[in-house]
Tab-separated table of C-alpha atoms in Angstrom:
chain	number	residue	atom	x	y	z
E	254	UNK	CA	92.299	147.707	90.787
E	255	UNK	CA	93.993	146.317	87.901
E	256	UNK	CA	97.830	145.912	86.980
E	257	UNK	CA	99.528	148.437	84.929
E	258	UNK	CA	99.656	148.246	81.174
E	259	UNK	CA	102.817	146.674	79.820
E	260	UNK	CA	103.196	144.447	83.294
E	261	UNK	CA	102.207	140.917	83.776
E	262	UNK	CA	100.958	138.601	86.454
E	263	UNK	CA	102.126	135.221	86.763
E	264	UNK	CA	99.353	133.033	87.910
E	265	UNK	CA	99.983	129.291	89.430
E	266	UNK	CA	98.653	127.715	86.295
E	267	UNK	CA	97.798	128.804	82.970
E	268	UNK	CA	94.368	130.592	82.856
E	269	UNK	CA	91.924	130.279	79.648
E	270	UNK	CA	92.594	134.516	78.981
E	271	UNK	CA	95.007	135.486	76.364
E	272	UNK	CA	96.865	137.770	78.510
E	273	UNK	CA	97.504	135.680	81.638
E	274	UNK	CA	101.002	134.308	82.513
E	275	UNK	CA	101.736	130.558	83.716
E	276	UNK	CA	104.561	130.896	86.589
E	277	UNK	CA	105.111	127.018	86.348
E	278	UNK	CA	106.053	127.966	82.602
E	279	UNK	CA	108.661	130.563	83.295
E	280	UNK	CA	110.177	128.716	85.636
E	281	UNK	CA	110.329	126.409	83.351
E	282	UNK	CA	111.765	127.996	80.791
E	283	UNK	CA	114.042	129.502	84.073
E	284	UNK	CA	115.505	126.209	85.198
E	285	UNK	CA	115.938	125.213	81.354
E	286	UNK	CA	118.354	128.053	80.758
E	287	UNK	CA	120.376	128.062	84.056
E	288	UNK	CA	120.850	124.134	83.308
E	289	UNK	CA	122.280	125.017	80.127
E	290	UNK	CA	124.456	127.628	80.925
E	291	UNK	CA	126.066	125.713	84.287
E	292	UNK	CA	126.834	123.128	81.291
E	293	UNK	CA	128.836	125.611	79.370
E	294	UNK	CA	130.805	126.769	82.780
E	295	UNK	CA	128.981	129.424	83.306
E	296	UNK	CA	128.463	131.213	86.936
E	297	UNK	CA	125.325	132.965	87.562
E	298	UNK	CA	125.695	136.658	89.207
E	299	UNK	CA	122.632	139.593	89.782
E	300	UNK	CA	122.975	143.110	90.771
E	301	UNK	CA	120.176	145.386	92.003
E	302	UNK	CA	117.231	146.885	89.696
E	303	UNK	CA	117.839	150.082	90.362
E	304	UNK	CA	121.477	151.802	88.805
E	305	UNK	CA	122.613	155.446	89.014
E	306	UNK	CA	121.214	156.966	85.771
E	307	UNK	CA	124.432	158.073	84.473
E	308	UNK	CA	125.450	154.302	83.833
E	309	UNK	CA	123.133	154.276	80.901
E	310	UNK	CA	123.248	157.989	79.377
E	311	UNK	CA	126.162	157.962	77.867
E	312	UNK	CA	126.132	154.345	77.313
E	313	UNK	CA	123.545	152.428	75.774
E	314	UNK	CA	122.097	154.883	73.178
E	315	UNK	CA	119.424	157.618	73.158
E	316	UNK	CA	116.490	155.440	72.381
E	317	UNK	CA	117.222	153.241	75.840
E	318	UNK	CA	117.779	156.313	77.674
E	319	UNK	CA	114.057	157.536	75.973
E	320	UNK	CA	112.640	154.565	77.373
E	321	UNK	CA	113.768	154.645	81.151
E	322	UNK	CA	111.920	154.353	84.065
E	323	UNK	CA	114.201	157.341	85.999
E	324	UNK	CA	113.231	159.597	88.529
E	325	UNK	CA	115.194	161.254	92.034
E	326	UNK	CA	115.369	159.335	95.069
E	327	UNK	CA	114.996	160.868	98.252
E	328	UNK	CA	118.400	161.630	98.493
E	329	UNK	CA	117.798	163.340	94.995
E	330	UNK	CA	120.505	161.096	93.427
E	331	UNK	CA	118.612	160.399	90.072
E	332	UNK	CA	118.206	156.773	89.061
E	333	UNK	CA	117.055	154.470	86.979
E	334	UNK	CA	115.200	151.111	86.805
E	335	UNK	CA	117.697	148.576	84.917
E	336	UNK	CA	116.697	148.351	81.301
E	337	UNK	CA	119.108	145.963	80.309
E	338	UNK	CA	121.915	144.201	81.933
E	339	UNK	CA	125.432	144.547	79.919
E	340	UNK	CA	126.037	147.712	81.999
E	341	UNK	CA	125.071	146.364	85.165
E	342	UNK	CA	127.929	143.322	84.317
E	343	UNK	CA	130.090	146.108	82.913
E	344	UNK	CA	130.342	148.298	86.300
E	345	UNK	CA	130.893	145.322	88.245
E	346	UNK	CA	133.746	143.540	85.968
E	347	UNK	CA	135.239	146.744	86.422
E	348	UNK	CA	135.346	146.822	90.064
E	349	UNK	CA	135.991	143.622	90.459
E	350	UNK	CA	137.776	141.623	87.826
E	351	UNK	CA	141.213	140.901	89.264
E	352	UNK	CA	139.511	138.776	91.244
E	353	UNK	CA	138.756	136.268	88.783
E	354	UNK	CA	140.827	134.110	86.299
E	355	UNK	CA	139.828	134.723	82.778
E	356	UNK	CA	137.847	134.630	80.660
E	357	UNK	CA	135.151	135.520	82.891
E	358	UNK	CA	132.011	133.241	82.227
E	359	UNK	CA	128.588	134.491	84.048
E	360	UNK	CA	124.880	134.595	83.353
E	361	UNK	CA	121.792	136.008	84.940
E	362	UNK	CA	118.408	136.138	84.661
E	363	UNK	CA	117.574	139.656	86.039
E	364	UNK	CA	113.748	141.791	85.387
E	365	UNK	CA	114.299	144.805	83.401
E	366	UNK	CA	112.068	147.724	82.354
E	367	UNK	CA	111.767	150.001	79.747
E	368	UNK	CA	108.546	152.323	78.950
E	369	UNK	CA	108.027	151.848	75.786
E	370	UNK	CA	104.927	151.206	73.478
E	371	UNK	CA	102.837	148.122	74.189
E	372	UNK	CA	102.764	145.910	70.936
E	373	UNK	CA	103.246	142.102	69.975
E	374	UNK	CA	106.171	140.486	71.814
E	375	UNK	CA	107.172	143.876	73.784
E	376	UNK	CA	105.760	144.699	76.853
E	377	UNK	CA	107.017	147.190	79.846
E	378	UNK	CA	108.994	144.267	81.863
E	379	UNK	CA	110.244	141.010	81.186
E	380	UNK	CA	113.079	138.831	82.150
E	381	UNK	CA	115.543	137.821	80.121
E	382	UNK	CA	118.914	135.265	79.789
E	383	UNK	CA	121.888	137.424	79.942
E	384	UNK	CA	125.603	135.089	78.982
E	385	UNK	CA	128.651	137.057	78.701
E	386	UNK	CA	132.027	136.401	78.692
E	387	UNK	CA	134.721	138.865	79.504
E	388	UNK	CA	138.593	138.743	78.650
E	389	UNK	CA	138.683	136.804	75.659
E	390	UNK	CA	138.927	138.510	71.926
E	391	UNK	CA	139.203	135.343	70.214
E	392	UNK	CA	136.346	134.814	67.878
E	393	UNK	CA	136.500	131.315	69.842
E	394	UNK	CA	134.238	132.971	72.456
E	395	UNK	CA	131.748	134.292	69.833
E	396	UNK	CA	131.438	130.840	69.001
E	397	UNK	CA	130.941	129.622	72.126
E	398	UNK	CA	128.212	132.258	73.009
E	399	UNK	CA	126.479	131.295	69.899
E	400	UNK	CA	126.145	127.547	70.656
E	401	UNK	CA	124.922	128.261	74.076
E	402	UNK	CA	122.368	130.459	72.334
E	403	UNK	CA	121.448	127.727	70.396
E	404	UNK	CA	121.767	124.893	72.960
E	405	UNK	CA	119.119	127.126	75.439
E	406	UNK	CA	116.569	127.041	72.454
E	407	UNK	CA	116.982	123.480	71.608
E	408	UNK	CA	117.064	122.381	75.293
E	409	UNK	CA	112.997	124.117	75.230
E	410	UNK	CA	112.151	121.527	72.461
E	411	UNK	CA	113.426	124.272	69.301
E	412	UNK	CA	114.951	122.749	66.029
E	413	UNK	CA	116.743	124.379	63.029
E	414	UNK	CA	113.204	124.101	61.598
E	415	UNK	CA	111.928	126.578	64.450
E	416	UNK	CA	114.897	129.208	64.718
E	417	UNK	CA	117.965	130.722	63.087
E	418	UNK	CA	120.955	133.200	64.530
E	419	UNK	CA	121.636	135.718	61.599
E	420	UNK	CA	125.145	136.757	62.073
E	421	UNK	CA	126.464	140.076	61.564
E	422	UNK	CA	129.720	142.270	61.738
E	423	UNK	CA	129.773	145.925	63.357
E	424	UNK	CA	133.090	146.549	62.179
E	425	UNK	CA	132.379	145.731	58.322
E	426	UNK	CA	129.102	148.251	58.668
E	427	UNK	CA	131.618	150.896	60.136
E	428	UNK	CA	133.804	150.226	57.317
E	429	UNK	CA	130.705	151.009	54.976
E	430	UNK	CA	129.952	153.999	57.072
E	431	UNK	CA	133.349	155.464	56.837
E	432	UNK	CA	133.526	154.860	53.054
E	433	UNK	CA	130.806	156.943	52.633
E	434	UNK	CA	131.143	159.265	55.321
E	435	UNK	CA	132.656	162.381	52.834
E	436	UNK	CA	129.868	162.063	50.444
E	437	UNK	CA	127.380	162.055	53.749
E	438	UNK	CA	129.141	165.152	54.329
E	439	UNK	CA	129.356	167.158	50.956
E	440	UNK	CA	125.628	166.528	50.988
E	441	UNK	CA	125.607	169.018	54.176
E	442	UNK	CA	124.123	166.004	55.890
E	443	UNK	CA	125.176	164.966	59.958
E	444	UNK	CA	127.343	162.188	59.702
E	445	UNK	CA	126.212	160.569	63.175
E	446	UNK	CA	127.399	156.925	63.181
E	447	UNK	CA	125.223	156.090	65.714
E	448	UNK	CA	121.968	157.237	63.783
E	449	UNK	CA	123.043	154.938	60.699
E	450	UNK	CA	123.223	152.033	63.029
E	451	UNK	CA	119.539	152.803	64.584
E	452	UNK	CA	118.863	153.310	60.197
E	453	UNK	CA	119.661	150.055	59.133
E	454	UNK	CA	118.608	148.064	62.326
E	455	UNK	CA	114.913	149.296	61.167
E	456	UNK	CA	115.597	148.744	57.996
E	457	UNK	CA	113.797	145.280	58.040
E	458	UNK	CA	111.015	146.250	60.066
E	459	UNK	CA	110.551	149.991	59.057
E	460	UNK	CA	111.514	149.951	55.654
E	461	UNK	CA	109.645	153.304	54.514
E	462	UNK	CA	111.320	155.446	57.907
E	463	UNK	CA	114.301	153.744	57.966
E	464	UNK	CA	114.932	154.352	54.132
E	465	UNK	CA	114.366	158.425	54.901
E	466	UNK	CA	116.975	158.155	57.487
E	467	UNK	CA	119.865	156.624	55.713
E	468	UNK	CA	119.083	159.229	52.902
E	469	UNK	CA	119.485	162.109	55.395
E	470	UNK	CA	122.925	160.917	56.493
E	471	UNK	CA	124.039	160.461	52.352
E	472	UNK	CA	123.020	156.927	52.491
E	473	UNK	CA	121.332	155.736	49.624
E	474	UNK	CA	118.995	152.550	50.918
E	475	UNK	CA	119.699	150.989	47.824
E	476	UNK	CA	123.307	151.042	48.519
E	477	UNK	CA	122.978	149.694	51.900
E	478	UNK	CA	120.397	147.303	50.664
E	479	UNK	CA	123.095	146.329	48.474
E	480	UNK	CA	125.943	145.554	50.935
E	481	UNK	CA	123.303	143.934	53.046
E	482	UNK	CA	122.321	140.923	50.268
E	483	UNK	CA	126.383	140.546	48.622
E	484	UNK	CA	129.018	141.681	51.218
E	485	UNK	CA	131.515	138.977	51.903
E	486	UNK	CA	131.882	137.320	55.826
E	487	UNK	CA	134.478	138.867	57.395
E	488	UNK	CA	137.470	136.866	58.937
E	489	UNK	CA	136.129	137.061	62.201
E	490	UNK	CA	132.512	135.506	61.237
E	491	UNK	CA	134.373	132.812	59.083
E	492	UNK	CA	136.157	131.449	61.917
E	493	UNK	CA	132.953	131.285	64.309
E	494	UNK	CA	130.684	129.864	61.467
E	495	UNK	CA	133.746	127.348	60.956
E	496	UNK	CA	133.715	126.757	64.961
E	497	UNK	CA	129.456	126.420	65.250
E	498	UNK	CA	129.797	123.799	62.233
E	499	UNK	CA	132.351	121.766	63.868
E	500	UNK	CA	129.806	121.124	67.025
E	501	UNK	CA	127.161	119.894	64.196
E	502	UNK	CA	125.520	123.163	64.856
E	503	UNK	CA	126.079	124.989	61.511
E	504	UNK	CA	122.207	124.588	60.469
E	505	UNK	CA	121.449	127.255	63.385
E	506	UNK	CA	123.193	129.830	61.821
E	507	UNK	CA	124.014	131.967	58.807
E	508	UNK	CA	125.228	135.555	58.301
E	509	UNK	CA	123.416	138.061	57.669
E	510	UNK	CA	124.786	141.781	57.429
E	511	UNK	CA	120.788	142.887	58.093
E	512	UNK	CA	121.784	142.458	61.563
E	513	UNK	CA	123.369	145.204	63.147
E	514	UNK	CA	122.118	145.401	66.690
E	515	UNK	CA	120.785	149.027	67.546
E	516	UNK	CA	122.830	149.604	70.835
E	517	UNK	CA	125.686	152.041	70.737
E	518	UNK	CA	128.444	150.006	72.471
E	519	UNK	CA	128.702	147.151	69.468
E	520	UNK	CA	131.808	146.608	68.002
E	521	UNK	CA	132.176	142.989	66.264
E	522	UNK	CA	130.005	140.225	65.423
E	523	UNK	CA	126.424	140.881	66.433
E	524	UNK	CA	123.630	138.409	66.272
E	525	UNK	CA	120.172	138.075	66.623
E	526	UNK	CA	117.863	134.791	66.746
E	527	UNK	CA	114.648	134.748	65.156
E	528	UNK	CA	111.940	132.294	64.154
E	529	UNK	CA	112.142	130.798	60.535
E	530	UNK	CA	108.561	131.765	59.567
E	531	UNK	CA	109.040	135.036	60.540
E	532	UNK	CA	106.418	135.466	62.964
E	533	UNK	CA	108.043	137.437	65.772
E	534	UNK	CA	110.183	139.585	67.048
E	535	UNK	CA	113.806	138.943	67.488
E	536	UNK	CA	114.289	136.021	69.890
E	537	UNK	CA	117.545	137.228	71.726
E	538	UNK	CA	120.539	139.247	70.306
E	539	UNK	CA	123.839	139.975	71.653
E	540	UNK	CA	127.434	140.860	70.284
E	541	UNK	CA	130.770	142.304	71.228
E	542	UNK	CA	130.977	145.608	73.358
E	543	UNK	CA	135.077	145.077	73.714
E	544	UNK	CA	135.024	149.062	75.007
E	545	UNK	CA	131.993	149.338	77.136
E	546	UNK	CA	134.058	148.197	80.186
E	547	UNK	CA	136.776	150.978	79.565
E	548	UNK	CA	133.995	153.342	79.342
E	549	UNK	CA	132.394	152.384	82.729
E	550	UNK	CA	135.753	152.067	84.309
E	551	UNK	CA	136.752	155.232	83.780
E	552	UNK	CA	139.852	153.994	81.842
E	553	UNK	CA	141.238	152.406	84.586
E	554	UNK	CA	140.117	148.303	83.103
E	555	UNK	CA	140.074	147.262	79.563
E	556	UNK	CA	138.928	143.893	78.803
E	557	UNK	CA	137.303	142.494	75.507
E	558	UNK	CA	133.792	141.469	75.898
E	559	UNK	CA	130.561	140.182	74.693
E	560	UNK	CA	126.876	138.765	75.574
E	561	UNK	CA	123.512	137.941	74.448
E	562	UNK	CA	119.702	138.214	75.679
E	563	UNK	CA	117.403	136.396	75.253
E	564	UNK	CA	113.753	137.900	76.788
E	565	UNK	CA	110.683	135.332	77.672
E	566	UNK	CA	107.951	137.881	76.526
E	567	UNK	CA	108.828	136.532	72.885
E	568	UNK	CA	110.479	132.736	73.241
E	569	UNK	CA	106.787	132.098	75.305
E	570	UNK	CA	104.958	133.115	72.510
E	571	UNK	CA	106.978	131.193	70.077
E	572	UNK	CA	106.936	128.352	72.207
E	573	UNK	CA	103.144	128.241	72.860
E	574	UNK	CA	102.826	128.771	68.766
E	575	UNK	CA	105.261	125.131	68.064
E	576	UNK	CA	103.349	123.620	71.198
E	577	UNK	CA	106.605	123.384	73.158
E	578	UNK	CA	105.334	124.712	76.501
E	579	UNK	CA	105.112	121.697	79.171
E	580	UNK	CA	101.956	120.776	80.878
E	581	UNK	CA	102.513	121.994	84.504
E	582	UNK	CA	100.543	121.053	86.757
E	583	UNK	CA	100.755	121.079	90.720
E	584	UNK	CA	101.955	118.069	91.341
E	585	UNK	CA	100.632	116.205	94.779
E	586	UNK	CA	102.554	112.642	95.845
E	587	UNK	CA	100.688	111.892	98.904
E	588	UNK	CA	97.165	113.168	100.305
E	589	UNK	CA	96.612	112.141	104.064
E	590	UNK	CA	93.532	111.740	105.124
E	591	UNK	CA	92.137	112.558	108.773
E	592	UNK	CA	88.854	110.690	108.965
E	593	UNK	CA	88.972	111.754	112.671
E	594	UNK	CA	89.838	114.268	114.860
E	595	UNK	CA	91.127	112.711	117.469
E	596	UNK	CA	93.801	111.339	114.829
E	597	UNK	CA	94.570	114.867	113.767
E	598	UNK	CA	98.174	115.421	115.760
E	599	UNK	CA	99.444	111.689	114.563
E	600	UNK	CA	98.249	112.539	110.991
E	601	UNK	CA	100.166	115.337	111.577
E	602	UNK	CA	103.119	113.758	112.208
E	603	UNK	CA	102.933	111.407	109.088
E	604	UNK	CA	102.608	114.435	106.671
E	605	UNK	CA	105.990	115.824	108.279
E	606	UNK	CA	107.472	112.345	108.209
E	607	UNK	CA	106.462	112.488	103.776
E	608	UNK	CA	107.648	115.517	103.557
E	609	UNK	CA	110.870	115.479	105.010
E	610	UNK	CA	111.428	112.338	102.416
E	611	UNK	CA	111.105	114.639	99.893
E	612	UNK	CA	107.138	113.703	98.721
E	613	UNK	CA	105.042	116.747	98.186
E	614	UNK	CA	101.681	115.659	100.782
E	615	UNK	CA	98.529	118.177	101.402
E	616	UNK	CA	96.162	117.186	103.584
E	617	UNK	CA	92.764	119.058	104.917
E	618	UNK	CA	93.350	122.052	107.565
E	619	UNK	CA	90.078	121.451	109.122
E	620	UNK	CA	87.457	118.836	109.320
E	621	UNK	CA	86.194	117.588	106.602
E	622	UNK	CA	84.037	114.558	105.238
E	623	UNK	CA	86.273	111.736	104.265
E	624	UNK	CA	84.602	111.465	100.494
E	625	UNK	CA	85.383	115.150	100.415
E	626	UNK	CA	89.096	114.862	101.441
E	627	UNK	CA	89.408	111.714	98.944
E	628	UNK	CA	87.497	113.825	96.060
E	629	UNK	CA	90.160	116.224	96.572
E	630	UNK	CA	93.166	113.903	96.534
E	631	UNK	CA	91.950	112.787	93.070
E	632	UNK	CA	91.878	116.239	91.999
E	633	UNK	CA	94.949	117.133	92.715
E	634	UNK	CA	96.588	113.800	91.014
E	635	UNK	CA	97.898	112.339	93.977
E	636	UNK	CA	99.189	109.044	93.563
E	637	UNK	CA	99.059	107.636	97.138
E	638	UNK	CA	96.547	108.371	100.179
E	639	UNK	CA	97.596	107.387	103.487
E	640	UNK	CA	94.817	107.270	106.180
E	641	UNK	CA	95.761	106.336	110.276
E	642	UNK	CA	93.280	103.885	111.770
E	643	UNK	CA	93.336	102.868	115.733
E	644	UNK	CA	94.619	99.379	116.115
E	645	UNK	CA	95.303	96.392	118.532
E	646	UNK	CA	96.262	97.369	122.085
E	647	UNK	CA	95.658	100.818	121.365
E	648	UNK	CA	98.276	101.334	118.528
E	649	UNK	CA	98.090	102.797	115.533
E	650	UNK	CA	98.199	101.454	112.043
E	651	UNK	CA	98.775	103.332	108.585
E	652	UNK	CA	96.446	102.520	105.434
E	653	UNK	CA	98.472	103.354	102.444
E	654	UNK	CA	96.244	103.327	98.838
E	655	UNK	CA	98.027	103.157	95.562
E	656	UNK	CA	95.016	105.296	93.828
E	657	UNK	CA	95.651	103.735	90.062
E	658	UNK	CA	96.074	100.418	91.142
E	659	UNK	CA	93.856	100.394	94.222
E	660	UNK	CA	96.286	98.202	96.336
E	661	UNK	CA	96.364	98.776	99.977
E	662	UNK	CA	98.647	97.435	102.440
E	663	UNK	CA	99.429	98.592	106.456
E	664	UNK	CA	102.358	99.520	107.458
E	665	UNK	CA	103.426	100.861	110.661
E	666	UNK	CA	102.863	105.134	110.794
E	667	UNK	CA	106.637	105.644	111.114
E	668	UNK	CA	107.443	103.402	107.979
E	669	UNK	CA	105.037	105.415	105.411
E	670	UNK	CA	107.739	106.912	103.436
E	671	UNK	CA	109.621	103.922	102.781
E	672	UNK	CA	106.792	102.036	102.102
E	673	UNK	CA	105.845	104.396	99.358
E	674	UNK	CA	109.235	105.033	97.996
E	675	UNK	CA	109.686	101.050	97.557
């Protein structure tokens, strides 16, 4: 039976298919961005894959809610598999947030799902970085998001050579929108903010469609294209360009009004990180969505807010493509060795004794030729054997074997681990 199409399997160690996934590599790239975040204060936080329906509705924008994996539970409540985070964080601050000083500083790395069409660095799951930061409308914050952005891609091996974060403004393509809303509706044209948002975000990508769009909603694509190449920064992007540049990070990031971010609860700076040849996708993206937590509250809390994610279907592939994805293999300290049975329950307690020091120690579940069990310890890179031998006066005596250098010395079975750690 095989997997379905869009999912992935993470093997133990990268397999020579195109399609097959190295777990050792996402956790990799898993412990690389919860380091970084802890660094920036961060606290990491989950909540469960599966969310009422109605959080995302009315919420994230038709072409999420298109893309859901929804049905009715058995107690006909209908649901939804997450298919991003931002509400998840959103319900939650609601409930929740007078129990925490602000600004509000967390980060997860949840699965999400969308069913959507298969194509180069989009599949049907995948996990992704989620940083947001909640009670704080100072562009300070944007700024601070932006470097962590930035410091997760560097701390993978990235330069400003491999990536830039384009920097955009919802509020000065509103601005545009509303100047040219009364033509849009002379023309007898809808008017639908939302629609000229999804417009321009394809406007890059799906130049042809995209173009068609903004002319149905009175939008000449020459005008946008316009605003897109000679509109000014706007206060608010000044200040967190001025803020990145003051870290030494200013070569990471430049605005760019092309980015608009497609989601329907934007309201300031967006962003998105891509790759400077232009390879791939959109790295991560993220922005403000200062009313998204009134809207899930009901009314009842209103807090400023704003995150980025950043998926591993597409930072894999870009890493693989610089050569930035680690060697991992299993690594293997100590191999004991049971040459005979009857030494079996000592050799047994040796192995505990390593591994309760910390050193990661196999050893051979049932009988096997000595030249078979050393074979093995070479093939899994160990760096030490240790082998129990009978003795004087019926003690025992431990052979320990540096394998590069060949040394041997015995030690007494209870010393092992010190005499390998020293």
């Amino acid at each position: 039976m095989e997997r379905l199409p869009g999912f992935r399997d993470f093997y133990p160690e990268p397999l020579p298919t195109a399609d097959a996934w190295s777990a050792d590599a996402r956790r990799h790239i898993f412990d690389t961005w919860s380091a970084v975040a802890r660094r920036y204060g961060f606290r990491e936080y989950d909540g469960p894959p599966l969310e009422p329906l109605e959080l995302y509705t009315n919420k994230s924008g038709a072409e999420i809610v298109a893309q859901l994996y929804n049905f009715n539970d058995k107690g006909d409540r209908a649901v939804a598999l997450r298919p991003e985070m931002t509400p998840t964080l959103a319900r939650m601050a609601a409930a929740h947030e007078r129990n925490y000083k602000k600004p509000i500083k967390w980060f997860s790395v949840p699965q999400l799902f969308r069913y959507e069409r298969q194509q180069k660095g989009r599949l049907r799951e995948h996990f992704q970085l989620n940083c947001d930061i909640i009670g704080e409308k100072d562009p300070a914050a944007d700024a601070e998001l932006i470097a962590l952005l930035v410091d997760s891609l560097r701390a993978l091996g990235l330069t400003s050579e491999d990536f830039v974060v384009r920097l955009g403004s919802r509020n000065a393509w509103q601005e545009f929108f509303e100047r040219g809303r009364t033509g849009a509706a002379d023309a007898g044209e809808p008017s639908d903010a939302y629609a000229f948002y999804q417009a321009v975000d394809k406007l890059e990508r799906e130049p042809e469609g995209s173009g068609e769009a903004l002319a149905k909603l009175g939008f000449p694509p020459d005008q946008v294209k316009s605003f897109i190449t000679s509109a000014e920064p706007t206060p608010e992007l000044r200040a967190i360009l001025h803020n990145v540049t003051a870290r030494g990070l200013g070569d990471f990031v430049k605005v760019d009004y092309g980015v608009i971010r497609g989601l329907a609860y934007y309201t300031g700076p967006v962003f998105e990180a891509f790759d400077r040849k232009g390879e791939f996708r959109a790295i991560c993206g993220g922005g403000r969505y200062d009313n998204l937590i009134k809207q899930v509250s009901g009314g009842k809390v209103d807090l400023p807010a704003l995150g980025f994610g950043m998926g591993d279907v597409v930072l894999v592939e870009l890493l693989k493509a610089r050569g930035k994805l680690p060697k991992c293999d299993a690594r293997c300290d100590v191999v004991v060795l049971v040459e005979e049975e009857s030494l079996r329950a000592a050799s047994l307690g040796v192995v505990q004794q390593l591994r309760d020091a910390g050193f990661s120690t196999e050893y051979s579940l049932t009988a096997l030729k000595p030249d078979k069990q050393f074979k093995r310890a070479l093939e899994l890179g160990a760096t030490h054997t240790v082998k129990l031998a009978p003795a004087a006066e019926g003690r025992l005596v431990a052979r320990v074997k540096h394998l590069k250098s060949r040394d041997e010395r015995e030690v007494a079975p209870a010393e092992v681990a010190d005499s390998i750690r020293t």
